[in-house]
Each structure stands twice: as structure tokens, then as C-alpha cells.
Tab-separated table of C-alpha atoms in Angstrom:
chain	number	residue	atom	x	y	z
A	73	MET	CA	89.887	113.841	94.201
A	74	THR	CA	90.743	111.209	96.770
A	75	THR	CA	92.473	108.076	95.519
A	76	PRO	CA	90.679	104.825	96.471
A	77	LEU	CA	92.108	103.223	99.614
A	78	THR	CA	90.644	100.455	101.744
A	79	LEU	CA	91.828	99.751	105.290
A	80	THR	CA	90.653	96.609	107.070
A	81	SER	CA	91.593	95.694	110.646
A	82	GLY	CA	91.858	92.169	111.952
A	83	ARG	CA	94.290	89.711	113.517
A	84	HIS	CA	97.329	88.032	112.008
A	85	LEU	CA	97.714	84.258	112.406
A	86	ASP	CA	99.933	84.789	115.468
A	87	GLY	CA	97.325	87.027	117.141
A	88	THR	CA	99.085	90.320	116.402
A	89	ALA	CA	96.871	93.175	115.238
A	90	ARG	CA	96.733	93.338	111.447
A	91	LEU	CA	95.880	96.115	109.030
A	92	THR	CA	95.205	95.098	105.436
A	93	VAL	CA	95.668	97.954	102.983
A	94	SER	CA	94.463	97.913	99.389
A	95	GLY	CA	94.406	100.445	96.582
A	96	GLU	CA	96.729	103.393	96.201
A	97	ILE	CA	98.473	105.327	98.970
A	98	ASP	CA	99.289	108.913	98.102
A	99	MET	CA	99.048	112.405	99.534
A	100	SER	CA	95.265	112.456	99.061
A	101	ASN	CA	94.697	109.620	101.540
A	102	ALA	CA	97.903	109.199	103.565
A	103	GLY	CA	96.088	110.826	106.493
A	104	SER	CA	93.626	107.924	106.581
A	105	LEU	CA	96.496	105.461	106.754
A	106	ALA	CA	98.163	107.527	109.494
A	107	GLN	CA	94.935	107.531	111.510
A	108	ALA	CA	94.525	103.765	111.113
A	109	LEU	CA	98.104	103.200	112.307
A	110	ASP	CA	97.559	105.605	115.227
A	111	ASP	CA	94.409	103.671	116.200
A	112	HIS	CA	96.479	100.515	116.776
A	113	THR	CA	98.877	100.457	119.701
A	114	GLY	CA	101.751	98.015	119.975
A	115	PRO	CA	103.085	95.707	117.272
A	116	LEU	CA	101.147	95.748	114.019
A	117	VAL	CA	101.279	93.611	110.886
A	118	VAL	CA	100.519	95.732	107.821
A	119	ASP	CA	99.594	93.725	104.736
A	120	LEU	CA	100.460	95.837	101.700
A	121	THR	CA	100.074	93.052	99.142
A	122	ALA	CA	97.018	94.703	97.564
A	123	VAL	CA	98.652	98.150	97.323
A	124	GLU	CA	99.096	99.172	93.700
A	125	TYR	CA	100.872	102.489	94.299
A	126	LEU	CA	102.810	104.042	97.182
A	127	ASP	CA	104.213	107.559	97.053
A	128	SER	CA	106.404	109.564	99.436
A	129	ALA	CA	103.429	110.652	101.551
A	130	GLY	CA	102.598	107.015	102.234
A	131	LEU	CA	106.242	106.207	102.920
A	132	SER	CA	106.396	109.059	105.449
A	133	VAL	CA	103.444	107.589	107.330
A	134	LEU	CA	105.094	104.157	107.429
A	135	PHE	CA	108.405	105.679	108.590
A	136	ALA	CA	106.634	107.375	111.510
A	137	HIS	CA	105.522	103.959	112.825
A	138	ALA	CA	108.380	101.791	111.517
A	139	ASP	CA	109.666	100.631	114.903
A	140	ARG	CA	106.507	98.604	115.551
A	141	LEU	CA	105.515	97.466	112.067
A	142	ARG	CA	105.865	94.155	110.266
A	143	LEU	CA	105.156	94.817	106.618
A	144	ILE	CA	104.054	92.141	104.164
A	145	VAL	CA	104.822	93.258	100.615
A	146	THR	CA	104.856	92.110	97.010
A	147	PRO	CA	107.885	92.218	94.708
A	148	LEU	CA	106.459	95.486	93.334
A	149	LEU	CA	106.855	97.343	96.639
A	150	GLU	CA	109.937	95.673	98.057
A	151	PRO	CA	112.469	97.749	96.043
A	152	VAL	CA	110.685	100.988	96.967
A	153	LEU	CA	110.936	100.157	100.662
A	154	THR	CA	114.580	99.117	100.297
A	155	VAL	CA	115.679	102.245	98.413
A	156	SER	CA	113.800	104.490	100.861
A	157	GLY	CA	115.571	102.842	103.815
A	158	LEU	CA	112.366	101.616	105.428
A	159	THR	CA	113.634	98.023	105.399
A	160	ASP	CA	116.360	99.139	107.819
A	161	LEU	CA	113.763	100.327	110.342
A	162	ALA	CA	110.768	98.031	109.963
A	163	THR	CA	110.519	94.286	109.560
A	164	VAL	CA	109.637	93.552	105.944
A	165	HIS	CA	108.504	90.165	104.665
A	166	ALA	CA	107.938	89.217	101.062
A	167	ALA	CA	104.523	87.688	100.578
A	168	ALA	CA	104.469	84.007	99.793
A	169	PRO	CA	103.919	83.363	96.067
A	170	ASP	CA	100.433	82.015	96.785
A	171	HIS	CA	99.506	84.789	99.265
A	172	ARG	CA	96.194	86.490	98.729
A	173	PRO	CA	95.013	89.390	100.885
A	174	PRO	CA	91.916	88.564	102.937
A	175	ALA	CA	88.672	89.395	101.149
């Protein structure tokens, strides 16, 4: 069974392409995330503030695109990205306390 995942494209406030991700990212749907990242060329802001779960399959997808990503994360995901080493390769920003993913 596929884990629920929603991917929504748009623009960040500075005009950079933005991908808002919500739900769970695991091996059942990491391919969808990979395809969405492949569909965007150049710098990309990835809003992960509505992600409830991220496993190694999802991390692998993010690592493959790390050099062009700016990740927006919650305190839940920040340690996972730090321990994995992704914060050394991608730009990672903690979401503002009042941040809410776009509806």
C-alpha cells in the first residue's frame, strides 16, 4: 500500500521554484518525490514542514538533488537531516515558529 504523499508546485516569495511536500515519505512513494524534483530544473525550495515521516528512501532522493535544494523543515526533521549529513550538502532552514505550509 502506498503511503499518502502530496506534492504541490509553486513559487517561493523570492521567485524560486517551490515544492511543498506533505504526508509521509518512504520507499512506497519516494519515486514520486524523485520525479517531482527531476521535473524542476535549477534551484528549488522544498517545504517539508508538513512531512510527518521521512525514511532512508526519502533521504536518498533528497541527497541526489542536495546541491540545488533549500529545505524548510520543522524541529522534528532537523535532527534527521543533520545526523544523515544532508545539512552539509543542502541549505536547510528551520521554519519560523508561525510558519504554516500553503493550503
